[in-house]
């Protein structure tokens, strides 16, 4: 969006590749940093967050031994109910829509998927 404000014509495949490279680099650095530092990290899977947001939040609080107040939960439950997944519609797209290849992206992000036990898309 920011890039689009500064150009007269958007080169979608070029931007998609730039974003894929940036994400690939960030994930590699993240995995390397996690391997070399002993810190507690709680990984949140997007599918779990969207299917059970309150349970995910409970698990985060429990992992870090933080108190979770009933007052917070009383505010959280109505918020979650009022904001369901896909409330504004569902995004349906493919890598090819952006000039990318599903198989090439799977290859590039294989280490990340393997590291976190994620199935290939």
mmCIF file of C-alpha atoms in Angstrom:
data_model
loop_
_atom_site.group_PDB
_atom_site.id
_atom_site.type_symbol
_atom_site.label_atom_id
_atom_site.label_comp_id
_atom_site.label_asym_id
_atom_site.label_seq_id
_atom_site.Cartn_x
_atom_site.Cartn_y
_atom_site.Cartn_z
ATOM 1 C CA UNK A 1 0.000 0.000 0.000
ATOM 2 C CA UNK A 2 2.754 2.416 0.912
ATOM 3 C CA UNK A 3 4.713 1.555 -2.222
ATOM 4 C CA UNK A 4 1.601 2.011 -4.355
ATOM 5 C CA UNK A 5 1.221 5.578 -3.124
ATOM 6 C CA UNK A 6 4.578 6.506 -4.635
ATOM 7 C CA UNK A 7 4.410 4.850 -8.052
ATOM 8 C CA UNK A 8 2.155 5.317 -11.043
ATOM 9 C CA UNK A 9 2.008 1.597 -11.859
ATOM 10 C CA UNK A 10 2.397 -1.289 -9.419
ATOM 11 C CA UNK A 11 4.672 -4.152 -10.482
ATOM 12 C CA UNK A 12 2.908 -6.853 -8.447
ATOM 13 C CA UNK A 13 5.285 -9.760 -9.222
ATOM 14 C CA UNK A 14 8.288 -7.607 -8.325
ATOM 15 C CA UNK A 15 6.716 -6.485 -5.055
ATOM 16 C CA UNK A 16 5.677 -10.049 -4.198
ATOM 17 C CA UNK A 17 9.243 -11.249 -4.742
ATOM 18 C CA UNK A 18 10.651 -8.402 -2.627
ATOM 19 C CA UNK A 19 8.235 -9.290 0.178
ATOM 20 C CA UNK A 20 9.024 -13.010 -0.095
ATOM 21 C CA UNK A 21 12.778 -12.268 0.100
ATOM 22 C CA UNK A 22 12.254 -9.999 3.105
ATOM 23 C CA UNK A 23 10.172 -12.646 4.889
ATOM 24 C CA UNK A 24 12.623 -15.408 3.986
ATOM 25 C CA UNK A 25 15.499 -13.390 5.476
ATOM 26 C CA UNK A 26 13.529 -12.436 8.599
ATOM 27 C CA UNK A 27 12.499 -16.035 9.267
ATOM 28 C CA UNK A 28 16.046 -17.334 8.806
ATOM 29 C CA UNK A 29 17.385 -14.712 11.219
ATOM 30 C CA UNK A 30 14.618 -15.442 13.700
ATOM 31 C CA UNK A 31 15.323 -19.176 13.644
ATOM 32 C CA UNK A 32 19.076 -18.575 14.034
ATOM 33 C CA UNK A 33 18.531 -16.204 16.967
ATOM 34 C CA UNK A 34 16.183 -18.635 18.676
ATOM 35 C CA UNK A 35 18.726 -21.436 18.278
ATOM 36 C CA UNK A 36 21.513 -19.363 19.851
ATOM 37 C CA UNK A 37 19.588 -17.832 22.781
ATOM 38 C CA UNK A 38 17.795 -19.523 25.627
ATOM 39 C CA UNK A 39 14.604 -17.543 26.054
ATOM 40 C CA UNK A 40 11.019 -18.556 26.524
ATOM 41 C CA UNK A 41 9.069 -18.034 23.338
ATOM 42 C CA UNK A 42 5.446 -18.948 22.904
ATOM 43 C CA UNK A 43 4.605 -19.661 19.280
ATOM 44 C CA UNK A 44 1.049 -18.901 18.250
ATOM 45 C CA UNK A 45 -0.269 -20.806 15.278
ATOM 46 C CA UNK A 46 -2.597 -18.660 13.216
ATOM 47 C CA UNK A 47 -5.100 -21.477 12.717
ATOM 48 C CA UNK A 48 -5.312 -21.968 16.500
ATOM 49 C CA UNK A 49 -5.588 -18.230 17.150
ATOM 50 C CA UNK A 50 -8.485 -17.892 14.719
ATOM 51 C CA UNK A 51 -10.275 -21.059 15.844
ATOM 52 C CA UNK A 52 -9.793 -20.573 19.606
ATOM 53 C CA UNK A 53 -8.610 -17.057 20.420
ATOM 54 C CA UNK A 54 -9.592 -17.182 24.094
ATOM 55 C CA UNK A 55 -7.904 -20.558 24.614
ATOM 56 C CA UNK A 56 -4.787 -19.253 22.880
ATOM 57 C CA UNK A 57 -4.691 -16.220 25.163
ATOM 58 C CA UNK A 58 -5.203 -18.442 28.221
ATOM 59 C CA UNK A 59 -2.237 -20.575 27.119
ATOM 60 C CA UNK A 60 -0.018 -17.511 26.623
ATOM 61 C CA UNK A 61 -0.810 -16.231 30.108
ATOM 62 C CA UNK A 62 -0.233 -19.685 31.611
ATOM 63 C CA UNK A 63 3.083 -20.155 29.798
ATOM 64 C CA UNK A 64 4.441 -16.906 31.220
ATOM 65 C CA UNK A 65 2.786 -17.482 34.611
ATOM 66 C CA UNK A 66 0.852 -14.246 34.340
ATOM 67 C CA UNK A 67 -2.455 -13.711 36.113
ATOM 68 C CA UNK A 68 -5.488 -13.670 33.838
ATOM 69 C CA UNK A 69 -8.315 -11.714 35.414
ATOM 70 C CA UNK A 70 -11.981 -12.511 35.086
ATOM 71 C CA UNK A 71 -12.563 -8.831 34.289
ATOM 72 C CA UNK A 72 -10.315 -9.160 31.238
ATOM 73 C CA UNK A 73 -12.056 -12.358 30.149
ATOM 74 C CA UNK A 74 -15.437 -10.659 30.623
ATOM 75 C CA UNK A 75 -14.340 -8.036 28.077
ATOM 76 C CA UNK A 76 -12.584 -10.524 25.812
ATOM 77 C CA UNK A 77 -15.468 -12.937 25.218
ATOM 78 C CA UNK A 78 -17.866 -10.314 23.765
ATOM 79 C CA UNK A 79 -15.067 -8.820 21.672
ATOM 80 C CA UNK A 80 -14.214 -12.208 20.151
ATOM 81 C CA UNK A 81 -17.900 -12.949 19.517
ATOM 82 C CA UNK A 82 -18.334 -9.589 17.758
ATOM 83 C CA UNK A 83 -15.269 -10.096 15.532
ATOM 84 C CA UNK A 84 -15.477 -13.581 13.978
ATOM 85 C CA UNK A 85 -12.970 -14.830 11.457
ATOM 86 C CA UNK A 86 -13.863 -13.699 7.932
ATOM 87 C CA UNK A 87 -16.431 -11.193 9.159
ATOM 88 C CA UNK A 88 -15.446 -8.960 6.242
ATOM 89 C CA UNK A 89 -15.205 -11.795 3.728
ATOM 90 C CA UNK A 90 -12.599 -14.364 2.876
ATOM 91 C CA UNK A 91 -9.435 -13.713 0.921
ATOM 92 C CA UNK A 92 -8.915 -16.312 -1.749
ATOM 93 C CA UNK A 93 -5.742 -16.066 -3.799
ATOM 94 C CA UNK A 94 -2.848 -18.120 -5.030
ATOM 95 C CA UNK A 95 0.882 -17.557 -5.356
ATOM 96 C CA UNK A 96 0.405 -17.455 -9.100
ATOM 97 C CA UNK A 97 -1.880 -14.412 -8.713
ATOM 98 C CA UNK A 98 1.265 -12.572 -7.584
ATOM 99 C CA UNK A 99 3.687 -13.987 -10.126
ATOM 100 C CA UNK A 100 5.015 -16.555 -7.668
ATOM 101 C CA UNK A 101 5.133 -20.350 -7.741
ATOM 102 C CA UNK A 102 3.635 -22.436 -4.921
ATOM 103 C CA UNK A 103 6.363 -25.059 -5.340
ATOM 104 C CA UNK A 104 9.160 -22.466 -5.266
ATOM 105 C CA UNK A 105 7.740 -20.806 -2.154
ATOM 106 C CA UNK A 106 7.398 -24.247 -0.517
ATOM 107 C CA UNK A 107 11.073 -24.902 -1.269
ATOM 108 C CA UNK A 108 12.191 -21.504 0.029
ATOM 109 C CA UNK A 109 10.254 -21.822 3.283
ATOM 110 C CA UNK A 110 10.800 -25.567 3.850
ATOM 111 C CA UNK A 111 13.232 -25.065 6.758
ATOM 112 C CA UNK A 112 10.735 -22.844 8.550
ATOM 113 C CA UNK A 113 7.901 -25.310 8.026
ATOM 114 C CA UNK A 114 10.038 -28.230 9.154
ATOM 115 C CA UNK A 115 11.320 -26.278 12.175
ATOM 116 C CA UNK A 116 7.814 -25.611 13.393
ATOM 117 C CA UNK A 117 6.112 -28.817 12.287
ATOM 118 C CA UNK A 118 3.956 -27.161 9.665
ATOM 119 C CA UNK A 119 2.688 -29.117 6.689
ATOM 120 C CA UNK A 120 3.509 -27.828 3.243
ATOM 121 C CA UNK A 121 0.690 -25.753 1.770
#
